[in-house]
Structure formats: structure tokens, C-alpha cells
Amino acid sequence: MKSKRLDRFRERLTLPLIAAPMFLVSGLELVVAACRNGVIGSFPTVNCRSTEQLGEWLTEIETRLQQHADTSGRKAAPVCPNLIVHRSNARLEQDVKLLLRHKPEIVITSVGSPAPVLKPLHDAGALVFADVASIRHAERAAEAGADGLVLLTAGAGGQTGWLNPFAFVRAVRSFYDGVIVLAGGISDGHALHAAEVLGCDLAYMGTKFIATRESLADERYKQMLVEASADDILLTTAFTGLQTNMLKPSIVAAGLDPDDLPARGAIDIGKDIDITARENRPKRWRDIWSGGHSTSGVMDVPAVDDLVARTLSEYRGAGGA
């Protein structure tokens, strides 16, 4: 079942795919490259150091995508800002006001209920997707009026869910007819098509976009993903206090033992989302990196153009329309 809520821009999508919003990884170049290739480009608004810089990013993205449309004759896929709606985000109100002026087509909310921002974003014409990690959270977001649900399943990189994707998607689809986005384990076009068969409208691809030329990730991070496999992913609460999938080799490189980590949340590598604080944090914590189970599918560090073309070929080969 395909949600009619996507009809307004479905023809602009090359793939039913979102380049996942990733803290300190999703930047202007990655978003632009994804969107002009027909993939929804998302980014956490807190990747910008200030609301002012967020406005600069959005203006630059909009300008470049308009230039692309003028040249190619095809309008790009939507840009999708990601709002952290947790009370710790001191910039939330200012960022929302800015987004209202730019009128994004989709906004994703994370780390809390979408309810406080739903009305103003809906009034501005945006679809609002909420990320959820449990059935109860999905029910609450649906009741609040979210247009889509991003299901964080076992295997998603960074802060993740624990539910099996097959069980999670089918359970949510039994009571929800909005847009369902599968997050976790999408490493190629075959997995993307399988997500559609399961009942999803869209899927996140995150880890493979980390290892692209356009991402903001450190080159060592990208190479580590190429060399790692799913066996190198550790689910731990040591760094953020929440279940998070991290790359074991980066933990070892920071001088820690992955099998003997401190207590829950004892190591702060970015639990706060005050971007100005990142420079004051010990450098080694910024070198502990996340990744999903789809790490096993990362074989190289291509340009986004090449990654999308490859994924499209796989998707069609698997039976995707």
C-alpha cells in the first residue's frame, strides 16, 4: 500500500528512499547531491551551529536545487530538515520559526513527541514524520496526527530501536495508514524493495551515505566502514545513555575496551546537542563513530551519484518499479 500523502512529489523520486539525517555527517553537499539524484535529502537542523547558519544552508540548498531544475528540466526530490524536539534543544523554537519561512515539504521530528510542532508545520504545508522505536510510541505519534512514522528498528546506526523490522512494520501497518519509513539495515536496492513489499512507503539509508565523498564524516570514519562488517557493530548505552549502535574499531582506537565499557551514559561523546560545545569535548570522543548493521554492505566510498545509480540498478533487478 502506497500512501497518497506522497503523491505530491512521488514523480520526483528516483527511489523510495531518504538519505537519513545523521548528526555531524549530513551536510549541505550530501543533501544537495541526494535531492538532485531523486532521493529525499535530510539533515538534523542542529548540524548547523546556529539558527542563522541553518537559514544560510536552506537558502544555499534551495538555490542550487533550483539551478539543477532549470538545467535538467526536472525538479529535485524534497529537502527534509530533522528537528530534535527534546527539551534539551534550546534552539527548537527558533529553528521552527525559520523552517516556517522556508516552507519545507517534509520535516522529521526526533527524540520526543511531534505534537508541539505539528500545527505550525502543517499550516506551512509540511508533512511531518516522527521517528519512533516502539509500538506505543508509534500509537502516540499517530494519535497526535503525524503524517508518517519512521520506525527505528534493530540494526539502525546511532541511536536505534530493538524491534525486528518484520514484526514492527506489520504491527504498525495494522493500525496506521500513513507513511511508514523503515530505518535499519537498508544496504542496497534489494533491501529497499523488500521494505516496500513489507508495507513501507519509504526507507532510510544512512550508513552507506556516511561513506560517500559528499558526507561530512572524517575520511578515517569512511574507511573504517569499508573495512568493517556487521560483526563490528556494538549496541551500547555507555556513550549517550540510550541504546546506540557504535563501531567497535573506533572504540578500540579511543583506548577503550568494547567488552568492558563504563556504566550507562558515563562517556559523553555528544549527548548534548549544543553544537558550540563540541569544540570543548575531548577529541577522542568525537572519534568514536556510529554505524548500522548495513556496514557489511559498504565496499567503497563513492560519490552520491554513483551510490544512487547502483542502488537503483539493484532495486530494479529485485523487482522494484
Coordinates of N, CA and C in Angstrom, one line a residue, residues 132-213:
V132 N 10.1 6.7 15.7 CA 9.6 6.0 16.9 C 10.3 4.7 17.0
A133 N 10.4 4.2 18.2 CA 11.2 2.9 18.5 C 10.4 1.9 19.1
S134 N 9.1 2.1 19.3 CA 8.2 1.1 20.0 C 6.8 1.2 19.4
I135 N 6.0 0.2 19.7 CA 4.6 0.2 19.2 C 3.9 1.4 19.9
R136 N 4.1 1.5 21.2 CA 3.4 2.6 22.0 C 3.7 3.9 21.4
H137 N 5.0 4.2 21.2 CA 5.4 5.5 20.6 C 4.8 5.7 19.3
A138 N 4.7 4.7 18.5 CA 4.0 4.8 17.2 C 2.6 5.1 17.3
E139 N 1.9 4.5 18.3 CA 0.5 4.8 18.5 C 0.3 6.3 18.9
R140 N 1.2 6.7 19.8 CA 1.0 8.1 20.3 C 1.3 9.1 19.2
A141 N 2.3 8.9 18.4 CA 2.6 9.8 17.3 C 1.5 9.8 16.2
A142 N 0.9 8.6 16.0 CA -0.2 8.5 15.1 C -1.4 9.3 15.6
E143 N -1.7 9.1 16.9 CA -2.8 9.9 17.5 C -2.6 11.4 17.5
A144 N -1.3 11.8 17.6 CA -1.0 13.2 17.6 C -1.3 13.8 16.2
G145 N -1.3 13.0 15.1 CA -1.5 13.5 13.8 C -0.3 13.5 12.9
A146 N 0.7 12.7 13.2 CA 1.9 12.6 12.4 C 1.5 12.0 11.0
D147 N 2.1 12.6 9.9 CA 1.8 12.1 8.6 C 2.5 10.9 8.2
G148 N 3.6 10.7 8.9 CA 4.5 9.5 8.7 C 5.2 9.1 9.9
L149 N 5.6 7.8 10.0 CA 6.3 7.2 11.1 C 7.6 6.6 10.6
V150 N 8.7 7.0 11.2 CA 10.0 6.4 10.9 C 10.2 5.4 11.9
L151 N 10.2 4.1 11.5 CA 10.4 3.0 12.5 C 11.8 2.7 12.7
L152 N 12.4 3.0 13.9 CA 13.7 2.7 14.2 C 13.8 1.3 14.7
T153 N 14.4 0.4 13.8 CA 14.4 -1.0 14.1 C 15.8 -1.5 14.5
A154 N 15.9 -2.7 14.9 CA 17.2 -3.3 15.3 C 18.1 -3.2 14.1
G155 N 19.3 -2.7 14.3 CA 20.3 -2.6 13.2 C 20.5 -1.2 12.7
A156 N 19.6 -0.3 13.1 CA 19.8 1.1 12.6 C 21.1 1.7 13.3
G157 N 21.8 2.5 12.6 CA 23.0 3.1 13.1 C 22.7 4.2 14.1
G158 N 23.6 4.5 15.0 CA 23.4 5.5 16.0 C 22.3 5.1 17.0
Q159 N 21.6 6.1 17.5 CA 20.5 5.8 18.5 C 19.5 5.0 17.7
T160 N 19.1 3.8 18.3 CA 18.4 2.8 17.5 C 17.2 2.2 18.3
G161 N 16.5 1.3 17.6 CA 15.4 0.6 18.2 C 15.9 -0.8 18.5
W162 N 15.0 -1.6 19.0 CA 15.3 -3.0 19.3 C 14.4 -4.0 18.6
L163 N 13.3 -3.5 18.0 CA 12.3 -4.4 17.4 C 12.8 -5.0 16.1
N164 N 12.4 -6.2 15.8 CA 12.6 -6.8 14.5 C 11.8 -6.0 13.4
P165 N 12.4 -5.7 12.3 CA 11.7 -4.8 11.3 C 10.4 -5.5 10.8
F166 N 10.5 -6.8 10.6 CA 9.3 -7.5 10.0 C 8.1 -7.4 11.0
A167 N 8.4 -7.6 12.3 CA 7.3 -7.5 13.3 C 6.8 -6.1 13.5
F168 N 7.8 -5.2 13.5 CA 7.5 -3.8 13.8 C 6.6 -3.2 12.6
V169 N 7.0 -3.4 11.4 CA 6.3 -2.8 10.3 C 4.9 -3.4 10.2
R170 N 4.8 -4.7 10.3 CA 3.4 -5.3 10.2 C 2.5 -4.9 11.3
A171 N 3.1 -4.7 12.5 CA 2.3 -4.3 13.7 C 1.7 -2.9 13.5
V172 N 2.6 -2.0 13.0 CA 2.2 -0.6 12.8 C 1.3 -0.5 11.7
R173 N 1.5 -1.2 10.6 CA 0.6 -1.1 9.4 C -0.8 -1.6 9.8
S174 N -0.9 -2.4 10.8 CA -2.3 -2.9 11.1 C -3.2 -1.8 11.7
F175 N -2.6 -0.7 12.2 CA -3.4 0.4 12.7 C -3.2 1.7 12.1
Y176 N -2.2 1.8 11.2 CA -1.8 3.1 10.7 C -1.7 3.1 9.2
D177 N -2.4 4.1 8.5 CA -2.5 4.1 7.1 C -1.6 5.3 6.5
G178 N -0.8 5.9 7.3 CA 0.0 7.0 6.9 C 1.3 6.4 6.3
V179 N 2.3 7.3 6.1 CA 3.6 6.9 5.5 C 4.4 6.2 6.5
I180 N 4.9 5.0 6.1 CA 5.8 4.3 7.0 C 7.2 4.3 6.4
V181 N 8.2 4.7 7.2 CA 9.6 4.7 6.7 C 10.4 3.7 7.6
L182 N 11.0 2.7 6.9 CA 11.8 1.7 7.6 C 13.2 2.2 7.8
A183 N 13.7 2.3 9.1 CA 15.1 2.7 9.4 C 15.8 1.5 10.0
G184 N 16.9 1.1 9.3 CA 17.7 0.0 9.9 C 17.9 -1.1 8.9
G185 N 19.2 -1.3 8.5 CA 19.6 -2.5 7.7 C 19.4 -2.3 6.2
I186 N 19.1 -1.1 5.7 CA 18.9 -0.9 4.3 C 20.3 -0.7 3.6
S187 N 20.8 -1.7 3.0 CA 22.2 -1.6 2.5 C 22.2 -1.6 1.0
D188 N 21.1 -1.9 0.3 CA 21.1 -1.9 -1.1 C 19.7 -1.9 -1.7
G189 N 19.6 -2.0 -3.0 CA 18.3 -1.9 -3.6 C 17.4 -3.1 -3.4
H190 N 18.0 -4.3 -3.1 CA 17.2 -5.4 -2.8 C 16.5 -5.2 -1.5
A191 N 17.2 -4.7 -0.5 CA 16.6 -4.5 0.8 C 15.5 -3.4 0.7
L192 N 15.8 -2.4 -0.1 CA 14.8 -1.3 -0.3 C 13.5 -1.9 -0.9
H193 N 13.6 -2.7 -1.9 CA 12.4 -3.3 -2.5 C 11.7 -4.2 -1.4
A194 N 12.5 -5.0 -0.6 CA 11.9 -5.8 0.4 C 11.1 -5.0 1.4
A195 N 11.6 -3.8 1.7 CA 10.9 -2.9 2.7 C 9.5 -2.5 2.1
E196 N 9.5 -2.2 0.8 CA 8.2 -1.9 0.1 C 7.2 -3.1 0.2
V197 N 7.7 -4.3 -0.1 CA 6.9 -5.5 0.0 C 6.3 -5.7 1.4
L198 N 7.1 -5.3 2.4 CA 6.7 -5.5 3.7 C 5.6 -4.5 4.1
G199 N 5.5 -3.4 3.4 CA 4.4 -2.5 3.7 C 4.9 -1.1 3.9
C200 N 6.1 -0.8 3.6 CA 6.7 0.5 3.8 C 6.5 1.4 2.6
D201 N 6.5 2.7 2.7 CA 6.4 3.6 1.6 C 7.8 4.1 1.3
L202 N 8.6 4.2 2.3 CA 10.0 4.7 2.1 C 10.9 4.0 3.0
A203 N 12.2 4.2 2.9 CA 13.2 3.6 3.8 C 14.3 4.6 4.0
Y204 N 15.0 4.6 5.1 CA 16.2 5.3 5.4 C 17.4 4.5 4.8
M205 N 18.3 5.2 4.2 CA 19.7 4.6 4.1 C 20.6 5.6 4.7
G206 N 21.3 5.1 5.7 CA 22.2 6.0 6.5 C 23.7 5.7 6.3
T207 N 24.1 4.5 6.8 CA 25.5 4.1 6.9 C 26.2 4.2 5.5
K208 N 25.5 3.8 4.5 CA 26.2 3.9 3.1 C 26.3 5.3 2.7
F209 N 25.5 6.2 3.1 CA 25.7 7.6 2.8 C 26.8 8.3 3.6
I210 N 27.1 7.7 4.8 CA 28.2 8.2 5.6 C 29.5 8.0 4.7
A211 N 29.6 6.9 4.1 CA 30.8 6.5 3.3 C 30.6 7.0 1.8
T212 N 30.2 8.3 1.7 CA 30.2 8.9 0.4 C 31.2 10.1 0.4
R213 N 31.6 10.5 -0.8 CA 32.5 11.6 -0.9 C 31.9 12.9 -0.3

